[in-house]
Every structure is written in C-alpha cells, then in structure tokens.
mmCIF file of C-alpha atoms in Angstrom:
data_model
loop_
_atom_site.group_PDB
_atom_site.id
_atom_site.type_symbol
_atom_site.label_atom_id
_atom_site.label_comp_id
_atom_site.label_asym_id
_atom_site.label_seq_id
_atom_site.Cartn_x
_atom_site.Cartn_y
_atom_site.Cartn_z
ATOM 1 C CA MET A 1 -0.057 0.262 0.206
ATOM 2 C CA THR A 2 1.413 3.196 -1.038
ATOM 3 C CA LYS A 3 1.553 6.749 0.447
ATOM 4 C CA PHE A 4 -0.581 8.165 -2.258
ATOM 5 C CA LEU A 5 -3.642 6.103 -1.736
ATOM 6 C CA ASN A 6 -6.769 8.060 0.024
ATOM 7 C CA ASP A 7 -6.969 6.688 3.357
ATOM 8 C CA LYS A 8 -10.656 6.404 3.595
ATOM 9 C CA PHE A 9 -9.862 3.153 0.993
ATOM 10 C CA LYS A 10 -7.180 1.975 2.972
ATOM 11 C CA SER A 11 -8.832 -0.537 4.335
ATOM 12 C CA ILE A 12 -11.626 -1.281 1.981
ATOM 13 C CA ALA A 13 -12.057 -5.115 1.279
ATOM 14 C CA PRO A 14 -12.571 -5.858 -2.585
ATOM 15 C CA TYR A 15 -14.944 -7.897 -3.749
ATOM 16 C CA ASN A 16 -14.373 -11.959 -3.971
ATOM 17 C CA THR A 17 -15.220 -13.303 -7.627
ATOM 18 C CA GLY A 18 -14.547 -16.576 -6.444
ATOM 19 C CA GLY A 19 -12.592 -17.533 -9.448
ATOM 20 C CA ASP A 20 -9.200 -17.503 -8.465
ATOM 21 C CA ILE A 21 -7.967 -20.993 -8.068
ATOM 22 C CA VAL A 22 -8.595 -21.926 -11.408
ATOM 23 C CA PRO A 23 -6.947 -25.569 -12.258
ATOM 24 C CA GLU A 24 -6.136 -26.083 -15.567
ATOM 25 C CA GLY A 25 -8.273 -28.192 -17.612
ATOM 26 C CA CYS A 26 -11.208 -27.963 -14.844
ATOM 27 C CA ILE A 27 -14.553 -27.926 -14.840
ATOM 28 C CA ARG A 28 -15.668 -24.098 -13.692
ATOM 29 C CA LEU A 29 -18.624 -24.587 -11.573
ATOM 30 C CA ASN A 30 -18.066 -21.658 -9.191
ATOM 31 C CA THR A 31 -19.097 -18.429 -10.897
ATOM 32 C CA ASN A 32 -22.587 -18.936 -12.428
ATOM 33 C CA GLU A 33 -21.299 -18.705 -16.093
ATOM 34 C CA ASN A 34 -23.557 -20.005 -18.211
ATOM 35 C CA PRO A 35 -22.083 -23.550 -20.013
ATOM 36 C CA TYR A 36 -23.260 -22.559 -23.459
ATOM 37 C CA PRO A 37 -21.705 -19.886 -25.932
ATOM 38 C CA PRO A 38 -23.303 -16.891 -26.869
ATOM 39 C CA SER A 39 -26.095 -17.318 -29.562
ATOM 40 C CA PRO A 40 -23.724 -17.545 -33.484
ATOM 41 C CA LEU A 41 -25.632 -14.733 -34.022
ATOM 42 C CA ALA A 42 -24.002 -12.716 -31.897
ATOM 43 C CA LEU A 43 -20.989 -13.787 -33.025
ATOM 44 C CA LYS A 44 -21.843 -12.747 -36.541
ATOM 45 C CA ARG A 45 -22.834 -9.189 -35.146
ATOM 46 C CA ILE A 46 -19.344 -8.554 -33.680
ATOM 47 C CA GLN A 47 -17.649 -9.756 -37.099
ATOM 48 C CA GLU A 48 -20.153 -7.140 -38.947
ATOM 49 C CA ILE A 49 -19.170 -4.441 -36.589
ATOM 50 C CA ALA A 50 -15.074 -5.097 -35.955
ATOM 51 C CA GLN A 51 -14.239 -3.282 -39.115
ATOM 52 C CA ASP A 52 -15.617 -0.116 -37.810
ATOM 53 C CA MET A 53 -13.591 0.034 -34.270
ATOM 54 C CA ASN A 54 -11.425 3.198 -35.592
ATOM 55 C CA TYR A 55 -14.928 4.844 -34.613
ATOM 56 C CA TYR A 56 -16.240 5.658 -31.301
ATOM 57 C CA CYS A 57 -19.352 3.322 -29.957
ATOM 58 C CA ASP A 58 -22.921 4.862 -29.890
ATOM 59 C CA PRO A 59 -23.075 5.930 -26.180
ATOM 60 C CA ASP A 60 -26.905 5.573 -25.971
ATOM 61 C CA CYS A 61 -26.809 2.087 -27.440
ATOM 62 C CA LYS A 62 -29.598 2.591 -29.451
ATOM 63 C CA LYS A 63 -30.111 -0.541 -30.897
ATOM 64 C CA LEU A 64 -29.663 -2.527 -27.866
ATOM 65 C CA ALA A 65 -32.232 -0.201 -26.457
ATOM 66 C CA GLN A 66 -34.726 -0.290 -29.285
ATOM 67 C CA LYS A 67 -34.643 -4.492 -29.093
ATOM 68 C CA SER A 68 -34.650 -4.860 -25.532
ATOM 69 C CA SER A 69 -37.906 -2.352 -25.541
ATOM 70 C CA GLU A 70 -39.374 -4.742 -27.995
ATOM 71 C CA ILE A 71 -38.740 -7.824 -25.730
ATOM 72 C CA PHE A 72 -39.347 -6.579 -22.462
ATOM 73 C CA ARG A 73 -42.548 -4.217 -23.485
ATOM 74 C CA ILE A 74 -41.297 -1.127 -22.361
ATOM 75 C CA SER A 75 -40.156 2.035 -23.881
ATOM 76 C CA PRO A 76 -36.276 2.734 -24.770
ATOM 77 C CA ASP A 77 -36.447 5.367 -22.685
ATOM 78 C CA GLU A 78 -36.839 3.061 -19.809
ATOM 79 C CA ILE A 79 -33.666 1.496 -19.821
ATOM 80 C CA LEU A 80 -29.851 1.823 -19.767
ATOM 81 C CA PHE A 81 -26.763 0.018 -20.544
ATOM 82 C CA GLY A 82 -23.866 -0.680 -17.992
ATOM 83 C CA ASN A 83 -20.510 -2.492 -18.147
ATOM 84 C CA GLY A 84 -21.797 -5.433 -16.787
ATOM 85 C CA SER A 85 -25.086 -5.095 -14.144
ATOM 86 C CA ASP A 86 -22.079 -4.225 -11.591
ATOM 87 C CA GLU A 87 -21.374 -0.828 -13.149
ATOM 88 C CA ILE A 88 -25.552 -0.131 -12.912
ATOM 89 C CA LEU A 89 -25.125 -1.058 -9.323
ATOM 90 C CA ASN A 90 -22.213 1.215 -8.488
ATOM 91 C CA PHE A 91 -23.860 4.313 -10.428
ATOM 92 C CA LEU A 92 -27.229 3.214 -7.629
ATOM 93 C CA PHE A 93 -24.452 3.504 -4.900
ATOM 94 C CA ALA A 94 -22.915 6.479 -5.845
ATOM 95 C CA ALA A 95 -25.733 8.561 -6.954
ATOM 96 C CA MET A 96 -29.020 6.963 -4.909
ATOM 97 C CA CYS A 97 -27.955 6.374 -1.238
ATOM 98 C CA GLN A 98 -27.963 9.496 -0.181
ATOM 99 C CA ASN A 99 -29.890 8.271 3.206
ATOM 100 C CA GLY A 100 -28.517 4.847 3.689
ATOM 101 C CA ALA A 101 -29.061 1.263 2.089
ATOM 102 C CA ALA A 102 -30.438 -1.647 2.790
ATOM 103 C CA PHE A 103 -29.951 -5.726 2.084
ATOM 104 C CA PRO A 104 -29.711 -8.361 3.349
ATOM 105 C CA ASP A 105 -26.812 -10.188 5.449
ATOM 106 C CA ILE A 106 -26.719 -13.056 2.689
ATOM 107 C CA THR A 107 -26.826 -11.844 -0.321
ATOM 108 C CA TYR A 108 -24.531 -10.622 -3.548
ATOM 109 C CA SER A 109 -21.542 -9.287 -1.645
ATOM 110 C CA PHE A 110 -20.736 -6.578 -4.023
ATOM 111 C CA TYR A 111 -23.567 -4.526 -2.319
ATOM 112 C CA LYS A 112 -21.304 -4.486 0.962
ATOM 113 C CA VAL A 113 -18.104 -3.328 -1.166
ATOM 114 C CA LEU A 114 -19.731 -0.732 -3.064
ATOM 115 C CA ALA A 115 -21.461 0.605 0.311
ATOM 116 C CA GLU A 116 -18.213 0.902 1.652
ATOM 117 C CA PHE A 117 -16.249 2.372 -1.444
ATOM 118 C CA HIS A 118 -19.359 4.814 -1.790
ATOM 119 C CA GLY A 119 -19.626 5.702 2.416
ATOM 120 C CA VAL A 120 -22.803 4.635 2.195
ATOM 121 C CA ASP A 121 -24.508 3.674 5.746
ATOM 122 C CA VAL A 122 -25.851 0.250 5.781
ATOM 123 C CA LYS A 123 -28.805 -1.638 7.630
ATOM 124 C CA ILE A 124 -28.710 -5.159 7.018
ATOM 125 C CA ILE A 125 -31.388 -7.033 7.473
ATOM 126 C CA PRO A 126 -30.930 -11.113 8.536
ATOM 127 C CA LEU A 127 -32.375 -13.656 6.432
ATOM 128 C CA LYS A 128 -34.764 -16.341 8.174
ATOM 129 C CA ASN A 129 -34.775 -20.014 7.458
ATOM 130 C CA PHE A 130 -32.611 -18.449 4.288
ATOM 131 C CA LYS A 131 -35.720 -16.265 3.178
ATOM 132 C CA ILE A 132 -36.422 -12.609 2.336
ATOM 133 C CA ILE A 133 -38.984 -11.322 4.947
ATOM 134 C CA PRO A 134 -41.219 -8.691 3.197
ATOM 135 C CA GLU A 135 -42.214 -7.213 6.641
ATOM 136 C CA ASP A 136 -38.879 -6.754 7.530
ATOM 137 C CA TYR A 137 -38.637 -3.791 4.527
ATOM 138 C CA PHE A 138 -41.433 -2.351 5.212
ATOM 139 C CA ASN A 139 -40.250 0.674 7.361
ATOM 140 C CA LEU A 140 -36.710 1.742 5.177
ATOM 141 C CA ASN A 141 -36.766 5.318 6.591
ATOM 142 C CA SER A 142 -35.894 6.584 2.942
ATOM 143 C CA ARG A 143 -33.054 4.194 2.368
ATOM 144 C CA THR A 144 -32.370 2.485 -0.905
ATOM 145 C CA ALA A 145 -33.112 -1.236 -0.748
ATOM 146 C CA PHE A 146 -30.839 -3.629 -2.643
ATOM 147 C CA ILE A 147 -32.864 -7.252 -2.977
ATOM 148 C CA THR A 148 -31.561 -9.818 -5.169
ATOM 149 C CA ASN A 149 -34.558 -11.651 -6.426
ATOM 150 C CA PRO A 150 -33.929 -15.048 -6.950
ATOM 151 C CA ASN A 151 -31.723 -14.213 -3.834
ATOM 152 C CA ALA A 152 -28.045 -15.576 -4.292
ATOM 153 C CA PRO A 153 -26.543 -17.637 -3.056
ATOM 154 C CA THR A 154 -29.602 -19.373 -1.837
ATOM 155 C CA GLY A 155 -31.686 -19.164 -5.008
ATOM 156 C CA LEU A 156 -34.814 -18.877 -3.201
ATOM 157 C CA ALA A 157 -37.306 -16.322 -4.575
ATOM 158 C CA LEU A 158 -39.958 -13.478 -3.406
ATOM 159 C CA ALA A 159 -43.500 -13.595 -5.138
ATOM 160 C CA ILE A 160 -44.056 -10.251 -7.237
ATOM 161 C CA ASP A 161 -46.670 -9.523 -4.864
ATOM 162 C CA ASP A 162 -44.252 -9.434 -2.180
ATOM 163 C CA ILE A 163 -42.539 -6.920 -4.010
ATOM 164 C CA LYS A 164 -45.202 -5.067 -4.292
ATOM 165 C CA ASN A 165 -46.001 -4.594 -0.627
ATOM 166 C CA ILE A 166 -42.591 -3.623 -0.025
ATOM 167 C CA LEU A 167 -42.978 -1.153 -2.565
ATOM 168 C CA GLU A 168 -46.428 0.489 -1.021
ATOM 169 C CA HIS A 169 -44.918 0.519 2.235
ATOM 170 C CA ASN A 170 -42.021 2.616 1.110
ATOM 171 C CA PRO A 171 -43.123 5.536 -1.471
ATOM 172 C CA GLU A 172 -40.162 7.458 0.108
ATOM 173 C CA SER A 173 -37.381 4.916 -0.619
ATOM 174 C CA LEU A 174 -35.722 3.330 -3.746
ATOM 175 C CA ILE A 175 -36.483 -0.494 -4.125
ATOM 176 C CA VAL A 176 -33.746 -2.317 -6.554
ATOM 177 C CA ILE A 177 -34.675 -5.704 -7.375
ATOM 178 C CA ASP A 178 -31.755 -7.305 -8.779
ATOM 179 C CA GLU A 179 -33.324 -9.836 -11.450
ATOM 180 C CA ALA A 180 -29.828 -11.481 -12.563
ATOM 181 C CA TYR A 181 -30.852 -14.554 -12.199
ATOM 182 C CA VAL A 182 -34.985 -14.017 -12.689
ATOM 183 C CA ASP A 183 -34.697 -16.250 -16.214
ATOM 184 C CA PHE A 184 -34.194 -19.585 -15.019
ATOM 185 C CA GLY A 185 -37.576 -20.146 -13.264
ATOM 186 C CA ALA A 186 -38.884 -16.938 -11.107
ATOM 187 C CA SER A 187 -41.328 -13.729 -12.085
ATOM 188 C CA SER A 188 -39.691 -10.936 -13.378
ATOM 189 C CA CYS A 189 -41.756 -7.631 -11.710
ATOM 190 C CA VAL A 190 -40.385 -5.405 -14.828
ATOM 191 C CA ASP A 191 -44.010 -4.566 -15.408
ATOM 192 C CA LEU A 192 -44.059 -2.749 -12.318
ATOM 193 C CA ILE A 193 -42.119 0.074 -13.448
ATOM 194 C CA HIS A 194 -45.128 1.517 -14.961
ATOM 195 C CA GLU A 195 -47.043 1.472 -11.580
ATOM 196 C CA TYR A 196 -44.596 2.404 -9.435
ATOM 197 C CA ASN A 197 -42.057 5.333 -9.887
ATOM 198 C CA ASN A 198 -39.366 4.094 -6.837
ATOM 199 C CA LEU A 199 -38.779 0.615 -8.617
ATOM 200 C CA VAL A 200 -35.381 0.007 -10.343
ATOM 201 C CA ILE A 201 -35.282 -3.635 -12.308
ATOM 202 C CA VAL A 202 -31.560 -4.590 -12.808
ATOM 203 C CA ARG A 203 -30.617 -7.653 -15.442
ATOM 204 C CA THR A 204 -27.459 -8.817 -16.713
ATOM 205 C CA PHE A 205 -26.508 -10.591 -19.987
ATOM 206 C CA SER A 206 -23.860 -12.857 -17.987
ATOM 207 C CA LYS A 207 -26.335 -15.835 -17.064
ATOM 208 C CA SER A 208 -28.781 -16.659 -19.093
ATOM 209 C CA ARG A 209 -27.825 -15.237 -21.996
ATOM 210 C CA SER A 210 -24.054 -16.301 -22.173
ATOM 211 C CA LEU A 211 -22.401 -13.146 -22.135
ATOM 212 C CA ALA A 212 -20.350 -12.802 -19.076
ATOM 213 C CA GLY A 213 -17.113 -12.145 -20.877
ATOM 214 C CA GLY A 214 -18.816 -9.448 -22.924
ATOM 215 C CA ARG A 215 -19.738 -7.006 -19.525
ATOM 216 C CA LEU A 216 -23.306 -6.099 -20.499
ATOM 217 C CA GLY A 217 -25.876 -5.176 -17.916
ATOM 218 C CA PHE A 218 -28.670 -3.239 -17.804
ATOM 219 C CA CYS A 219 -31.371 -1.702 -15.898
ATOM 220 C CA MET A 220 -35.155 -0.734 -16.228
ATOM 221 C CA ALA A 221 -37.270 2.121 -14.536
ATOM 222 C CA CYS A 222 -39.279 5.039 -15.159
ATOM 223 C CA LYS A 223 -37.641 7.561 -17.466
ATOM 224 C CA ASP A 224 -37.276 9.893 -14.926
ATOM 225 C CA LEU A 225 -35.234 7.457 -12.819
ATOM 226 C CA ILE A 226 -33.113 6.418 -15.984
ATOM 227 C CA GLN A 227 -32.306 10.013 -17.114
ATOM 228 C CA ASP A 228 -31.145 10.557 -13.623
ATOM 229 C CA LEU A 229 -29.122 7.468 -13.989
ATOM 230 C CA LYS A 230 -28.192 8.313 -17.836
ATOM 231 C CA ASN A 231 -26.663 11.800 -16.270
ATOM 232 C CA ILE A 232 -24.464 9.971 -13.753
ATOM 233 C CA LYS A 233 -23.497 7.617 -16.350
ATOM 234 C CA ASN A 234 -22.112 10.121 -18.934
ATOM 235 C CA SER A 235 -20.427 12.038 -16.341
ATOM 236 C CA LEU A 236 -18.023 9.234 -15.352
ATOM 237 C CA ALA A 237 -18.011 6.863 -18.340
ATOM 238 C CA PRO A 238 -20.492 8.180 -21.459
ATOM 239 C CA TYR A 239 -18.929 5.123 -23.720
ATOM 240 C CA ASN A 240 -19.211 2.554 -21.365
ATOM 241 C CA ILE A 241 -20.257 0.121 -23.423
ATOM 242 C CA ASN A 242 -17.947 -0.766 -26.683
ATOM 243 C CA ALA A 243 -19.284 -1.549 -29.967
ATOM 244 C CA LEU A 244 -18.106 -5.347 -30.048
ATOM 245 C CA THR A 245 -20.369 -5.809 -26.911
ATOM 246 C CA GLN A 246 -23.222 -3.918 -27.987
ATOM 247 C CA ALA A 247 -23.054 -5.932 -31.045
ATOM 248 C CA ALA A 248 -22.980 -8.995 -29.452
ATOM 249 C CA GLY A 249 -26.107 -7.971 -27.224
ATOM 250 C CA LEU A 250 -28.101 -7.012 -30.111
ATOM 251 C CA GLY A 251 -27.474 -10.317 -31.566
ATOM 252 C CA ILE A 252 -28.281 -12.247 -28.699
ATOM 253 C CA LEU A 253 -31.467 -10.197 -28.253
ATOM 254 C CA GLU A 254 -32.273 -11.379 -31.895
ATOM 255 C CA ASP A 255 -32.192 -14.854 -31.236
ATOM 256 C CA GLU A 256 -34.506 -15.307 -28.103
ATOM 257 C CA GLU A 257 -35.063 -19.051 -28.843
ATOM 258 C CA TYR A 258 -31.568 -19.503 -28.647
ATOM 259 C CA THR A 259 -31.423 -18.474 -25.193
ATOM 260 C CA ARG A 260 -34.922 -20.182 -24.154
ATOM 261 C CA LYS A 261 -33.331 -23.361 -25.194
ATOM 262 C CA ASN A 262 -30.281 -22.815 -23.334
ATOM 263 C CA ILE A 263 -32.225 -21.959 -20.298
ATOM 264 C CA ASN A 264 -34.818 -25.514 -20.366
ATOM 265 C CA GLU A 265 -31.403 -27.084 -20.540
ATOM 266 C CA ILE A 266 -29.960 -25.979 -17.487
ATOM 267 C CA CYS A 267 -33.350 -25.811 -15.636
ATOM 268 C CA LYS A 268 -33.578 -29.868 -16.656
ATOM 269 C CA ALA A 269 -29.810 -30.258 -15.262
ATOM 270 C CA ARG A 270 -30.813 -28.358 -12.287
ATOM 271 C CA GLU A 271 -33.575 -30.773 -11.607
ATOM 272 C CA PHE A 272 -31.843 -33.853 -12.514
ATOM 273 C CA THR A 273 -28.656 -32.899 -10.202
ATOM 274 C CA LYS A 274 -30.794 -31.734 -7.136
ATOM 275 C CA ASN A 275 -32.776 -34.995 -6.762
ATOM 276 C CA GLU A 276 -29.178 -36.821 -7.573
ATOM 277 C CA LEU A 277 -27.426 -34.778 -4.383
ATOM 278 C CA GLU A 278 -30.554 -35.631 -1.910
ATOM 279 C CA LYS A 279 -29.780 -39.184 -2.800
ATOM 280 C CA THR A 280 -26.316 -38.892 -1.389
ATOM 281 C CA GLY A 281 -27.270 -37.214 1.621
ATOM 282 C CA PHE A 282 -27.071 -33.185 0.711
ATOM 283 C CA ASN A 283 -29.886 -30.684 1.632
ATOM 284 C CA VAL A 284 -30.824 -28.745 -1.010
ATOM 285 C CA LEU A 285 -32.900 -25.561 -1.391
ATOM 286 C CA ASP A 286 -35.130 -25.249 -3.815
ATOM 287 C CA SER A 287 -33.623 -22.910 -6.720
ATOM 288 C CA LEU A 288 -34.909 -20.680 -9.147
ATOM 289 C CA THR A 289 -31.686 -20.148 -10.374
ATOM 290 C CA ASN A 290 -28.779 -21.634 -12.278
ATOM 291 C CA PHE A 291 -27.118 -22.592 -9.301
ATOM 292 C CA LEU A 292 -27.832 -24.934 -6.119
ATOM 293 C CA PHE A 293 -26.944 -23.897 -2.519
ATOM 294 C CA VAL A 294 -26.154 -27.217 -1.137
ATOM 295 C CA ARG A 295 -25.123 -28.980 2.396
ATOM 296 C CA HIS A 296 -24.256 -32.411 3.332
ATOM 297 C CA GLU A 297 -25.404 -33.832 6.594
ATOM 298 C CA LYS A 298 -21.808 -35.565 7.475
ATOM 299 C CA PHE A 299 -19.027 -33.461 5.629
ATOM 300 C CA SER A 300 -18.067 -30.086 6.042
ATOM 301 C CA GLY A 301 -18.468 -27.522 3.056
ATOM 302 C CA GLU A 302 -14.861 -27.202 3.021
ATOM 303 C CA PHE A 303 -13.781 -30.197 2.766
ATOM 304 C CA ILE A 304 -16.011 -31.075 -0.208
ATOM 305 C CA PHE A 305 -14.831 -27.860 -1.810
ATOM 306 C CA LYS A 306 -11.326 -29.066 -1.469
ATOM 307 C CA GLU A 307 -11.817 -32.661 -2.709
ATOM 308 C CA LEU A 308 -13.457 -31.395 -5.809
ATOM 309 C CA ILE A 309 -10.836 -29.417 -6.755
ATOM 310 C CA LYS A 310 -8.700 -32.686 -6.201
ATOM 311 C CA HIS A 311 -11.153 -33.884 -9.275
ATOM 312 C CA LYS A 312 -10.757 -30.627 -11.275
ATOM 313 C CA ILE A 313 -13.929 -29.324 -10.409
ATOM 314 C CA LEU A 314 -14.694 -25.974 -8.707
ATOM 315 C CA ILE A 315 -17.647 -24.924 -6.609
ATOM 316 C CA ARG A 316 -18.039 -21.881 -4.737
ATOM 317 C CA HIS A 317 -17.366 -22.309 -0.885
ATOM 318 C CA PHE A 318 -18.197 -19.438 1.480
ATOM 319 C CA ASN A 319 -16.021 -18.799 4.691
ATOM 320 C CA LYS A 320 -18.042 -16.190 5.782
ATOM 321 C CA PRO A 321 -20.843 -15.630 7.477
ATOM 322 C CA GLU A 322 -20.404 -18.741 9.640
ATOM 323 C CA ILE A 323 -24.045 -19.923 9.054
ATOM 324 C CA ILE A 324 -23.147 -20.522 5.518
ATOM 325 C CA SER A 325 -19.621 -22.266 5.965
ATOM 326 C CA ASP A 326 -20.942 -25.694 5.745
ATOM 327 C CA TYR A 327 -22.737 -24.568 2.204
ATOM 328 C CA ASN A 328 -21.160 -24.809 -1.145
ATOM 329 C CA ARG A 329 -23.101 -23.344 -4.056
ATOM 330 C CA ILE A 330 -22.855 -25.125 -7.529
ATOM 331 C CA THR A 331 -23.121 -23.608 -10.900
ATOM 332 C CA ILE A 332 -25.181 -25.892 -13.252
ATOM 333 C CA GLY A 333 -23.398 -27.118 -16.143
ATOM 334 C CA THR A 334 -23.764 -29.203 -18.937
ATOM 335 C CA PRO A 335 -25.579 -32.536 -18.401
ATOM 336 C CA GLU A 336 -22.198 -34.134 -18.528
ATOM 337 C CA GLN A 337 -20.454 -31.906 -16.463
ATOM 338 C CA MET A 338 -23.531 -32.515 -13.704
ATOM 339 C CA ILE A 339 -22.492 -36.335 -14.140
ATOM 340 C CA LEU A 340 -18.965 -35.721 -13.599
ATOM 341 C CA LEU A 341 -19.689 -33.625 -10.597
ATOM 342 C CA LEU A 342 -22.010 -36.326 -9.320
ATOM 343 C CA GLU A 343 -19.046 -39.013 -9.817
ATOM 344 C CA ALA A 344 -16.611 -37.096 -8.162
ATOM 345 C CA LEU A 345 -18.532 -36.054 -5.052
ATOM 346 C CA LYS A 346 -19.495 -39.820 -4.667
ATOM 347 C CA ASN A 347 -15.461 -41.236 -4.735
ATOM 348 C CA ALA A 348 -15.045 -38.475 -2.189
ATOM 349 C CA LEU A 349 -17.774 -38.973 -0.066
ATOM 350 C CA ARG A 350 -16.381 -42.970 0.424
#
C-alpha cells in the first residue's frame, strides 16, 4: 500500500470473485457462468462491426435499447445499459443512497463492497430460514433497498405480490430488484415500473444470455429515474459499452429462441442434479436460478470443496458468514458436467 492511496480506501475489502483458483482443465462450476456459448448470431454481429472499430461506439446503445424495448415491453427511454450490471449498481450506490442502503445479510456480496467504497450507511437485514421476509423491509426510512430476486447464493425467490408490498410501504425509498437470475424460473417484476416510480430492475447478460465475458448489464425503471442514471453514466463513462459488446448483445436479443433453449437445458440439469444430490445425503434448497445451494449431512463444505478441486471441479465455498460455512454453491453446467460432478462427489464421500 502506497502513501498516495486515499486514507478512506485503505481498509476497504475488495469483492471476491470466487474465481481465483482455476486448475488447468477444470470444470468451472463456481461463478454461475452459462455453460453454453453465445448465440451464433452474436458472433456474426461482432464480425460485422469489427471493421468499424476506428469509430467511437454509440454512447446511448440505441439499437440495443430499441430491441430490448420490444422484448421487455417497455419504452427505449426506460432502459439504461452498463458495463455489466455491476456498473449499474455502482451508479445506484454512488448517486441514490444519500439516506443509506439496506440489504440482506446473505446476498450478493458486492453490495457491501460498493456501500463501503461510497461511504454509504448500511442496514443489514437478516434472512430467516434463508428467506427474505417482506415485512422486514416495510419501514426503510428513505433508505435504498437492494434485493436480489432470486437471491444469491440461496436461490430462493420472492413473489411479485411481496415486492409490491415492499414498494407500497416505502414510497420515499428506492427499491432496487436485482434480477440477475430471474430467467431460470422466477417471475420478473419489470411490468411494475409502469406502476411505481420508486422501482429499478437490474438485469444482466452474464447468466441466461451467455455473455459474462462481454460485460453487459442494464436496468429498467420509469424514464425519469433512467434519465437521472444516464446523467451519472455520462459524467463518468459516456462510452461505457464498447462496440463489440453492443453488437454481441444485439445478436443475442435477436435470437431469443436460442436463449430459451439453453435456459430449458440448464433447468432440466438443475432438477436432475438436485434429485441426485439428495440421494447422497445433501440438503438442497429449492432453487430458481442456475445454481444450487447445498449442505451435506456429514461432511463440511470446506472438505467437499477441497475434494472436488482434486477432481478438477471447482465450486464456490463461503467461509463467511459462519451460518453458511457448511454450504457450497454449485453452478449448473451441461448434463455431462453434472454427471462428472456427481461421480466425483461419490468418490470423495466414500
């Protein structure tokens, strides 16, 4: 640490991506990536735009916004794109948490990092039996709430009526619903942005749309909120989405059939894996995501994590908080990858 670093950043704990240990040739089931490549149409769009890389990209992502408006039944001025959904979250913590933030104790850990980075006062709300309890969010006192739905790493989801209750009890609070995993079985509340002017929906292309490496996220809200966020974006990073990523995103949106096919395959593999894990002594939460949150009755989460590394299979283990230290999060891969996982687990547990 140098003498030039601002004192307020010297104690900050950076976000742990969970992908630091990657043995050569391993099966990556640790960072909730999609096991299937992007649509071939995305690759075609990239090739078409590559020859124009000497020009600046479109700062407003107009083609992406227009196509997204058709898919999500919104207006183009009700959507904003970010360099991954993390950039959108960064804008929200930077500009819309002047009265503090609130989020669960077990959720996407980047919220805590962003809150600390921006000096945001935080109210941590404990889960109960790994569930978000809507009533715990009824009196936010103008804090901005961040709720991942379905939640990570648990995989559990709130119903739309629960989210409506939270919105109606907090007209002076911004409610941010992070729908990174919603395509894998949960219900989106995007239609609610036309009823509530205090709602922001955050989405990503990293999970269901196979573009984790492209870094493309977006949020949807009433046009006034989007304009506020666009002003922040244009003050920090006006050309935040490069031309290749915009092209890839457009190709993906033009091939929704491909995306839906992959989602169905992942959901089938998830249910198969859940059933097989339960046969071998695992407790598995009911997931509506592309991962499973599991605990074995006899073996620690750390033991299972380390044993699978020996078999060149990487899953996500959480040391903290202690309440989840015996749990592991397993990304759903291809059917072949899940069979290899199950075989490795059987060998390890012997």
